[in-house]
XYZ file of N, CA and C in Angstrom:
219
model
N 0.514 31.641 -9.797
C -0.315 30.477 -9.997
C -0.641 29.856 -8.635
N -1.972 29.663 -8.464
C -2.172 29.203 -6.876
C -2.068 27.403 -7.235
N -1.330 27.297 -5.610
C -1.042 25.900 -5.265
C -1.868 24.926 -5.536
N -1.941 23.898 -5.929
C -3.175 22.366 -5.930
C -2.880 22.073 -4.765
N -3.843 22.154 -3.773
C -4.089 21.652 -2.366
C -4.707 20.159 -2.378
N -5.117 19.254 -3.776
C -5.344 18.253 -3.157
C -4.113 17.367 -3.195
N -4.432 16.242 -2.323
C -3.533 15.009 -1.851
C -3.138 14.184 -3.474
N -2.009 13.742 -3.408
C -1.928 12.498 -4.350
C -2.937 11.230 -4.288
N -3.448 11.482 -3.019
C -4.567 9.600 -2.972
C -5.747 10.610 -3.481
N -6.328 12.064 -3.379
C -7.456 12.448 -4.054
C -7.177 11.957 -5.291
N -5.788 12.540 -6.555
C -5.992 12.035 -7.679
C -5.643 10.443 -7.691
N -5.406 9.989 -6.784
C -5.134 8.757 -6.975
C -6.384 7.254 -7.476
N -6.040 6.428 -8.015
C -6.974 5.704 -8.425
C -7.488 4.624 -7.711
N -6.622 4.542 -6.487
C -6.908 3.693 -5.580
C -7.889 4.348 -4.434
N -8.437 3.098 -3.777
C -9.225 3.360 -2.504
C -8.755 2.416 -1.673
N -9.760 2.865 -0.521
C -9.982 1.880 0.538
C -10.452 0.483 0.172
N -9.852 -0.634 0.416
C -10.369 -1.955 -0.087
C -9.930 -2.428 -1.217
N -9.265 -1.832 -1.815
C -8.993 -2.527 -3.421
C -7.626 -3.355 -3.096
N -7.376 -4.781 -4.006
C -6.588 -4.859 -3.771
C -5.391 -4.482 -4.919
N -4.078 -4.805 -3.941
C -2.944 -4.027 -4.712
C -1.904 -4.877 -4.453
N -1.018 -4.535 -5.655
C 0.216 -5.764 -5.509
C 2.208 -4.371 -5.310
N 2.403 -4.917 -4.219
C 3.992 -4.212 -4.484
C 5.016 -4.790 -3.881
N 6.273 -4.107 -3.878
C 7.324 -4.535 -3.843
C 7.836 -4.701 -1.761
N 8.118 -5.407 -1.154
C 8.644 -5.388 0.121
C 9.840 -6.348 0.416
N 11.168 -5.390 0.411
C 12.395 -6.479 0.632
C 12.173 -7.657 -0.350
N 12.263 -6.723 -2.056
C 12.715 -7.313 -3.185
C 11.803 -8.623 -3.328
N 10.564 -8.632 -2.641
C 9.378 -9.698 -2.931
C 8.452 -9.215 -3.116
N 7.532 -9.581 -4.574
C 6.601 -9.190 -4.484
C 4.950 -9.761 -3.649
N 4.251 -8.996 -2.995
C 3.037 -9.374 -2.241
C 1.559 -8.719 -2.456
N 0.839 -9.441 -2.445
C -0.650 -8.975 -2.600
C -1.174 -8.580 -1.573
N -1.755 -7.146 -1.248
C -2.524 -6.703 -0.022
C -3.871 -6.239 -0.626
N -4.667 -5.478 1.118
C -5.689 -4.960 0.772
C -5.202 -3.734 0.771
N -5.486 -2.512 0.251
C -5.773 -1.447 1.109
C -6.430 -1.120 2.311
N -6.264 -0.192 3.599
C -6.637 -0.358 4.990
C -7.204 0.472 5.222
N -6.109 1.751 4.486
C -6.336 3.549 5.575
C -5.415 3.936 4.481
N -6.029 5.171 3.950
C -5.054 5.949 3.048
C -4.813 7.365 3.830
N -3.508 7.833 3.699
C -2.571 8.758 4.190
C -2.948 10.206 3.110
N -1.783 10.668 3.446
C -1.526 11.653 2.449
C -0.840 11.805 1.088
N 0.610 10.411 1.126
C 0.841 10.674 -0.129
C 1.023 8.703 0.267
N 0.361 8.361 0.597
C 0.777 6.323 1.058
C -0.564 6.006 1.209
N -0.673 4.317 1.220
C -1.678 3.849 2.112
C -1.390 2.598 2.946
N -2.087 2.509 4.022
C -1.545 1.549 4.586
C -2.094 0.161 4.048
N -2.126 -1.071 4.095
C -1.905 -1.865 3.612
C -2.083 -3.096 4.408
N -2.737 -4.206 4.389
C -2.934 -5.453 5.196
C -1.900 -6.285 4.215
N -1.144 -7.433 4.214
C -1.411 -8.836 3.344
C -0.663 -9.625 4.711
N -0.825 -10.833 3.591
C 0.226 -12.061 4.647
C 1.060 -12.471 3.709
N 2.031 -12.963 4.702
C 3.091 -13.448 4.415
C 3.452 -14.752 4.937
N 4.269 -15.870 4.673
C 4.746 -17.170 5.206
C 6.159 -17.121 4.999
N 6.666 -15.790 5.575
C 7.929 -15.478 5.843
C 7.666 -15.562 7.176
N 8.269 -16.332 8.505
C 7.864 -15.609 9.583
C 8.524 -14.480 10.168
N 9.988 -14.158 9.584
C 10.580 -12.805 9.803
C 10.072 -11.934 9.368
N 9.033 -12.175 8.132
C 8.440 -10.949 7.780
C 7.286 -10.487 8.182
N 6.711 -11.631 8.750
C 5.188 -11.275 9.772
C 5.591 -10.883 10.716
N 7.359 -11.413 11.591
C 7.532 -10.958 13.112
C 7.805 -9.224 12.915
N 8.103 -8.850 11.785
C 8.701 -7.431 11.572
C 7.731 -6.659 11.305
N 6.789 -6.932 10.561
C 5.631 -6.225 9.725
C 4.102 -6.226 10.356
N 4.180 -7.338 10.784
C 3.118 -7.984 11.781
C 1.528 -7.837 11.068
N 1.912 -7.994 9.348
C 0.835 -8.175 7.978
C 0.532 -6.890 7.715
N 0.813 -5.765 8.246
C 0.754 -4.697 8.084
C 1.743 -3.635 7.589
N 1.519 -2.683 6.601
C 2.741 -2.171 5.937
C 2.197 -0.612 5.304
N 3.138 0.679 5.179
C 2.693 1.400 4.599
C 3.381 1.831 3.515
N 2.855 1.709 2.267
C 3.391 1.790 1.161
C 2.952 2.986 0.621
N 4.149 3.954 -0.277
C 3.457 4.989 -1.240
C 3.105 4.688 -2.609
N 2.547 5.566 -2.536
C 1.151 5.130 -3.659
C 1.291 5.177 -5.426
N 2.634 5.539 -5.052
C 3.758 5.464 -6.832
C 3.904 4.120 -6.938
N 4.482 3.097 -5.616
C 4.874 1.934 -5.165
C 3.656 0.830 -5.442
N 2.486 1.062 -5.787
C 1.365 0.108 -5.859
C 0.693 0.143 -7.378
N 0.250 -1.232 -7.734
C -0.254 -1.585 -8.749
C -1.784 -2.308 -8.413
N -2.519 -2.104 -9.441
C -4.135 -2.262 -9.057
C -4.146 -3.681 -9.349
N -4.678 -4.397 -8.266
C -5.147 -5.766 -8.895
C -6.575 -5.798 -9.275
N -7.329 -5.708 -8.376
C -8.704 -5.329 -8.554
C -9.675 -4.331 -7.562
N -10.039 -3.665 -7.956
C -10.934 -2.272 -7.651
C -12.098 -2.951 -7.113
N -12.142 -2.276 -5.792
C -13.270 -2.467 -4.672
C -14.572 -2.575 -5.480
């Protein structure tokens, strides 16, 4: 049986721009999508943690099991 060569973000339902809600150090946060990977995407939001902006710096890459659709680009 030959291999499925596409990516999980091909079948995936997400894109670039949509936003998405997930889990980071047991809080949940609302981002955009940025740049999608191979089996992740990267991810903008903010935070008013400032340990979590000094660590993350609003930027984060999450896999794509890990994200829920808020609303589609």
């Amino acid at each position: 049986m030959p291999k499925d060569k596409t990516t999980s973000n091909e079948k995936s339902p997400f894109d670039v721009g949509d936003t998405v809600k997930f889990k980071l150090e047991k809080k949940e946060f609302t981002g955009t999508i940025e740049k999608s990977y191979t089996n992740a995407f990267l991810i903008g939001f903010k935070s008013n943690d400032i340990e979590l902006e000094d660590k993350y710096h609003d930027k984060v890459v999450i896999n794509n099991k890990n994200l829920k659709m808020v609303k589609k680009n």
